[in-house]
XYZ file of C-alpha atoms in Angstrom:
167
model
C 22.807 -143.232 202.945
C 26.070 -141.225 203.153
C 27.814 -143.698 200.758
C 24.975 -143.193 198.107
C 25.287 -139.556 198.293
C 28.928 -139.566 197.936
C 28.722 -141.814 194.775
C 26.092 -139.413 193.391
C 28.129 -136.257 193.984
C 31.343 -138.001 192.614
C 29.260 -138.836 189.391
C 27.804 -135.403 189.027
C 31.193 -133.685 189.442
C 33.148 -136.094 187.126
C 31.419 -134.718 183.847
C 30.195 -131.220 183.776
C 28.793 -131.609 180.278
C 26.788 -134.789 181.380
C 25.642 -132.986 184.586
C 24.513 -129.870 182.723
C 22.500 -132.023 180.210
C 21.096 -133.928 183.126
C 19.899 -130.795 184.922
C 18.473 -129.432 181.660
C 16.677 -132.596 180.999
C 15.132 -132.592 184.499
C 14.173 -128.864 184.388
C 12.660 -129.498 180.923
C 10.679 -132.556 182.215
C 9.319 -130.562 185.208
C 8.233 -127.554 182.963
C 6.438 -129.976 180.548
C 4.722 -131.529 183.440
C 3.523 -128.232 185.003
C 2.548 -127.006 181.566
C 0.339 -130.297 180.934
C -1.157 -130.036 184.351
C -2.137 -126.486 183.807
C -3.454 -127.311 180.307
C -5.494 -130.173 181.633
C -6.770 -128.189 184.504
C -7.813 -125.376 182.304
C -9.515 -127.756 179.744
C -11.542 -129.409 182.559
C -12.738 -125.868 183.733
C -13.634 -124.936 180.206
C -15.543 -128.069 179.676
C -17.349 -127.865 182.812
C -18.405 -124.260 182.172
C -19.488 -125.178 178.687
C -21.689 -128.248 179.717
C -22.936 -127.219 183.241
C -22.594 -123.444 183.115
C -25.318 -122.691 180.502
C -27.993 -124.759 182.032
C -29.898 -124.374 185.295
C -28.821 -126.616 188.117
C -32.366 -126.894 189.605
C -35.525 -126.943 187.544
C -39.030 -126.859 189.163
C -41.623 -128.658 187.413
C -45.184 -129.657 187.982
C -45.563 -132.973 189.733
C -46.853 -135.840 187.624
C -50.285 -137.098 188.452
C -50.007 -140.890 188.918
C -52.986 -142.825 187.519
C -55.221 -144.001 190.337
C -58.521 -145.085 191.443
C -60.315 -142.640 193.798
C -61.897 -144.106 196.853
C -65.342 -143.026 198.099
C -67.530 -143.704 195.026
C -69.732 -146.573 196.065
C -71.663 -147.248 192.781
C -68.850 -146.341 190.227
C -65.162 -146.334 190.183
C -63.511 -142.972 189.488
C -60.071 -142.839 187.805
C -57.379 -140.089 187.726
C -55.466 -140.267 184.607
C -52.577 -138.118 183.220
C -53.988 -135.352 181.029
C -52.085 -135.507 177.848
C -53.959 -132.791 176.060
C -52.256 -129.903 177.969
C -48.613 -129.079 178.522
C -47.216 -129.624 181.951
C -46.676 -126.220 183.605
C -46.988 -124.608 186.929
C -50.007 -122.345 186.691
C -49.317 -120.059 189.583
C -45.623 -119.693 189.712
C -45.257 -116.025 190.764
C -45.397 -116.582 194.413
C -42.440 -119.162 194.196
C -39.937 -116.626 192.844
C -39.155 -114.685 196.036
C -39.121 -118.032 198.141
C -36.623 -119.636 195.662
C -34.616 -116.305 195.313
C -34.386 -116.115 199.190
C -32.859 -119.577 199.517
C -29.288 -119.746 200.587
C -26.888 -120.516 197.689
C -29.231 -119.580 194.958
C -27.493 -117.282 192.644
C -30.297 -116.629 190.010
C -33.950 -117.277 189.330
C -35.369 -117.103 185.900
C -38.898 -118.216 185.254
C -38.941 -119.776 181.596
C -41.494 -121.335 179.179
C -40.216 -123.735 176.647
C -41.613 -125.151 173.471
C -41.031 -126.288 169.881
C -41.731 -124.855 166.624
C -40.687 -124.912 162.935
C -39.187 -122.057 161.232
C -39.272 -121.530 157.407
C -37.131 -119.629 155.105
C -38.026 -120.039 151.426
C -38.252 -123.887 150.935
C -36.336 -124.677 153.961
C -37.935 -125.728 157.046
C -35.938 -126.290 160.407
C -37.281 -127.421 163.800
C -36.367 -125.159 166.472
C -36.546 -124.944 170.343
C -38.156 -121.851 171.756
C -37.391 -120.604 175.186
C -39.236 -117.675 176.586
C -37.789 -115.575 179.385
C -38.824 -112.522 181.304
C -37.318 -109.281 180.139
C -34.191 -108.547 182.039
C -33.514 -112.331 182.908
C -31.804 -113.229 179.778
C -28.334 -113.836 181.363
C -29.394 -114.884 184.799
C -28.838 -118.571 184.287
C -26.323 -118.639 181.432
C -24.160 -115.634 180.255
C -25.904 -115.319 176.890
C -25.006 -111.626 176.637
C -21.379 -112.499 176.342
C -22.054 -114.962 173.386
C -24.061 -112.451 171.322
C -22.307 -111.772 167.887
C -24.561 -108.982 166.677
C -27.302 -106.997 168.433
C -27.846 -106.477 172.117
C -28.880 -108.705 175.078
C -31.436 -106.017 176.069
C -34.388 -107.160 174.252
C -37.883 -105.558 173.925
C -40.818 -107.751 175.222
C -41.405 -108.964 171.626
C -37.678 -109.479 171.007
C -35.965 -112.515 169.751
C -32.478 -114.020 169.726
C -31.503 -116.541 167.001
C -28.558 -118.789 167.210
C -25.575 -118.421 164.989
C -26.180 -121.657 163.000
C -29.805 -120.777 162.471
C -29.147 -117.212 161.393
């Protein structure tokens, strides 16, 4: 190893211009590598925040009723089927809020109701998704308040937020 180090030092000291060019090239390569690593890391964080940061990580929904035949009826068969006429919702959700909020690792709880609608303006008709949240819970799951272009995140009970594209 001493012989290899001796040859390397001799080569570096033989031509100062070439040594300087080599050192600048290595420094520039390291700087580009650090810059690209930081850029990729920042981009990964941004993409993660945009995709995962705006949705809830856990969603509670009503359990599906599986079709089945009830036992116990001797002269007839009773079948339980999924009711397609009503929307799936948790009818009594209020008692669950303090339980969920008290669970370790939970940073926010926001009961929501979701639906679909059509909005009309003149002759134009567009399908929209409608999400209802409790007043004061607008930015609990996603930081919607920071993305508002005009107006305020403090909405009255009958207030509405419209997306930039729809507006």
